[in-house]
mmCIF file of C-alpha atoms in Angstrom:
data_model
loop_
_atom_site.group_PDB
_atom_site.id
_atom_site.type_symbol
_atom_site.label_atom_id
_atom_site.label_comp_id
_atom_site.label_asym_id
_atom_site.label_seq_id
_atom_site.Cartn_x
_atom_site.Cartn_y
_atom_site.Cartn_z
ATOM 1 C CA ALA A 300 99.346 91.853 112.649
ATOM 2 C CA GLY A 301 102.155 93.856 111.069
ATOM 3 C CA THR A 302 104.741 91.262 112.030
ATOM 4 C CA PRO A 303 107.470 90.814 109.413
ATOM 5 C CA LEU A 304 107.395 87.318 107.947
ATOM 6 C CA GLY A 305 109.967 85.376 106.003
ATOM 7 C CA ILE A 306 110.480 81.944 104.547
ATOM 8 C CA VAL A 307 113.774 80.071 104.572
ATOM 9 C CA THR A 308 113.662 76.818 102.650
ATOM 10 C CA GLY A 309 116.314 74.331 101.717
ATOM 11 C CA SER A 310 114.475 73.688 98.475
ATOM 12 C CA ASP A 311 114.964 75.374 95.137
ATOM 13 C CA GLY A 312 111.625 77.109 95.556
ATOM 14 C CA ARG A 313 109.257 74.429 94.285
ATOM 15 C CA SER A 314 108.102 73.830 97.846
ATOM 16 C CA LEU A 315 106.577 77.330 97.701
ATOM 17 C CA ASP A 316 104.109 76.402 94.967
ATOM 18 C CA PRO A 317 101.265 75.489 97.367
ATOM 19 C CA LEU A 318 101.605 78.863 99.124
ATOM 20 C CA SER A 319 101.611 80.645 95.795
ATOM 21 C CA GLU A 320 98.592 78.730 94.527
ATOM 22 C CA ALA A 321 96.706 79.527 97.739
ATOM 23 C CA GLY A 322 97.499 83.230 97.363
ATOM 24 C CA LEU A 323 99.552 83.277 100.565
ATOM 25 C CA LEU A 324 103.085 83.829 99.292
ATOM 26 C CA GLY A 325 102.530 87.582 99.087
ATOM 27 C CA HIS A 326 102.155 87.741 102.876
ATOM 28 C CA PHE A 327 105.869 87.042 103.288
ATOM 29 C CA ASP A 328 108.347 89.908 103.184
ATOM 30 C CA VAL A 329 111.372 87.807 102.228
ATOM 31 C CA VAL A 330 111.911 84.352 100.747
ATOM 32 C CA ILE A 331 115.306 82.677 100.984
ATOM 33 C CA THR A 332 115.819 79.457 98.995
ATOM 34 C CA ALA A 333 118.779 77.096 98.783
ATOM 35 C CA ALA A 334 120.143 79.192 95.918
ATOM 36 C CA ASP A 335 120.201 82.319 98.099
ATOM 37 C CA ALA A 336 122.124 81.013 101.115
ATOM 38 C CA GLU A 337 125.809 80.172 101.160
ATOM 39 C CA ARG A 338 125.221 77.028 103.249
ATOM 40 C CA ARG A 339 122.077 75.005 103.800
ATOM 41 C CA LYS A 340 120.402 74.303 107.111
ATOM 42 C CA PRO A 341 121.362 73.332 109.759
ATOM 43 C CA HIS A 342 123.816 76.191 109.159
ATOM 44 C CA PRO A 343 122.073 79.427 110.129
ATOM 45 C CA ASP A 344 123.106 81.397 107.009
ATOM 46 C CA GLY A 345 119.646 81.568 105.428
ATOM 47 C CA LEU A 346 117.912 82.406 108.694
ATOM 48 C CA LEU A 347 120.387 85.159 109.491
ATOM 49 C CA GLN A 348 120.084 86.521 105.958
ATOM 50 C CA ALA A 349 116.293 86.669 106.293
ATOM 51 C CA ALA A 350 116.544 88.435 109.665
ATOM 52 C CA LYS A 351 118.905 91.002 108.155
ATOM 53 C CA VAL A 352 116.577 91.687 105.218
ATOM 54 C CA LEU A 353 113.637 92.005 107.615
ATOM 55 C CA GLY A 354 115.613 94.330 109.863
ATOM 56 C CA VAL A 355 115.063 92.222 112.978
ATOM 57 C CA ASN A 356 117.430 90.893 115.622
ATOM 58 C CA PRO A 357 117.709 87.091 115.515
ATOM 59 C CA GLU A 358 117.277 87.001 119.299
ATOM 60 C CA GLN A 359 113.834 88.573 118.877
ATOM 61 C CA THR A 360 112.823 86.200 116.122
ATOM 62 C CA ALA A 361 111.124 82.807 116.019
ATOM 63 C CA TYR A 362 111.720 80.225 113.331
ATOM 64 C CA VAL A 363 108.947 77.732 112.615
ATOM 65 C CA GLY A 364 109.889 74.408 111.093
ATOM 66 C CA ASP A 365 108.910 70.783 110.856
ATOM 67 C CA THR A 366 112.284 68.997 110.985
ATOM 68 C CA VAL A 367 115.127 68.458 113.429
ATOM 69 C CA ILE A 368 117.342 70.392 111.005
ATOM 70 C CA ASP A 369 114.997 73.382 111.336
ATOM 71 C CA VAL A 370 115.342 73.289 115.117
ATOM 72 C CA GLN A 371 119.130 73.030 114.828
ATOM 73 C CA ALA A 372 119.274 75.954 112.384
ATOM 74 C CA SER A 373 117.141 78.180 114.602
ATOM 75 C CA ARG A 374 119.339 77.386 117.595
ATOM 76 C CA ALA A 375 122.489 78.134 115.598
ATOM 77 C CA ALA A 376 120.973 81.463 114.521
ATOM 78 C CA GLY A 377 120.064 82.418 118.101
ATOM 79 C CA MET A 378 116.344 82.362 117.309
ATOM 80 C CA ALA A 379 113.482 80.834 119.225
ATOM 81 C CA SER A 380 112.405 77.538 117.727
ATOM 82 C CA ILE A 381 108.844 76.390 117.143
ATOM 83 C CA ALA A 382 108.474 72.857 115.813
ATOM 84 C CA VAL A 383 105.247 71.917 114.051
ATOM 85 C CA LEU A 384 104.013 68.342 113.706
ATOM 86 C CA THR A 385 102.297 68.863 110.365
ATOM 87 C CA GLY A 386 105.310 68.032 108.224
ATOM 88 C CA ALA A 387 108.298 65.754 108.066
ATOM 89 C CA GLY A 388 109.167 65.443 111.764
ATOM 90 C CA ASP A 389 107.580 63.239 114.390
ATOM 91 C CA SER A 390 106.921 64.216 117.987
ATOM 92 C CA ALA A 391 109.716 62.146 119.563
ATOM 93 C CA ARG A 392 112.480 63.384 117.267
ATOM 94 C CA LEU A 393 111.347 66.991 117.290
ATOM 95 C CA SER A 394 111.022 66.974 121.088
ATOM 96 C CA ALA A 395 114.499 65.493 121.436
ATOM 97 C CA ALA A 396 115.906 68.315 119.270
ATOM 98 C CA GLY A 397 114.824 70.771 121.979
ATOM 99 C CA PRO A 398 112.557 73.367 120.373
ATOM 100 C CA ASP A 399 111.198 76.151 122.566
ATOM 101 C CA ARG A 400 107.690 75.098 121.583
ATOM 102 C CA LEU A 401 106.160 72.057 119.926
ATOM 103 C CA THR A 402 102.719 72.314 118.380
ATOM 104 C CA ALA A 403 100.437 69.982 116.488
ATOM 105 C CA SER A 404 99.148 72.657 114.151
ATOM 106 C CA VAL A 405 100.162 75.913 112.517
ATOM 107 C CA SER A 406 96.782 77.267 113.593
ATOM 108 C CA ARG A 407 98.298 77.754 117.070
ATOM 109 C CA LEU A 408 101.133 79.964 115.788
ATOM 110 C CA PRO A 409 99.428 83.320 116.501
ATOM 111 C CA GLU A 410 98.941 82.254 120.107
ATOM 112 C CA LEU A 411 102.476 80.875 120.446
ATOM 113 C CA LEU A 412 103.937 84.016 118.908
ATOM 114 C CA GLU A 413 101.660 86.150 121.111
ATOM 115 C CA LEU A 414 99.957 87.660 118.075
ATOM 116 C CA ALA A 415 96.462 86.569 119.035
#
């Protein structure tokens, strides 16, 4: 849809292997790993760095994650937070962290991001 996309991961990059193998990594305009950010999430450094590279205002950006730390980082960066239940976090903990949206599946992201 022409929307700039980025990945910010606390890993060294190995977590990106499934995206690469599926041929999806090329859809992302920037990838920030633990080696690229001064401090790891929940500090917002990586998220803010990605927003800067993408040329977008953090306030007009949504960060999608599957952990409480992801929600905390997005809040600290001034970004909207979308928590997804397909990863490490469970519904109770993610809800308690206070994301803007909570979804069971990444398939709902276009709708939640108003890209559908």
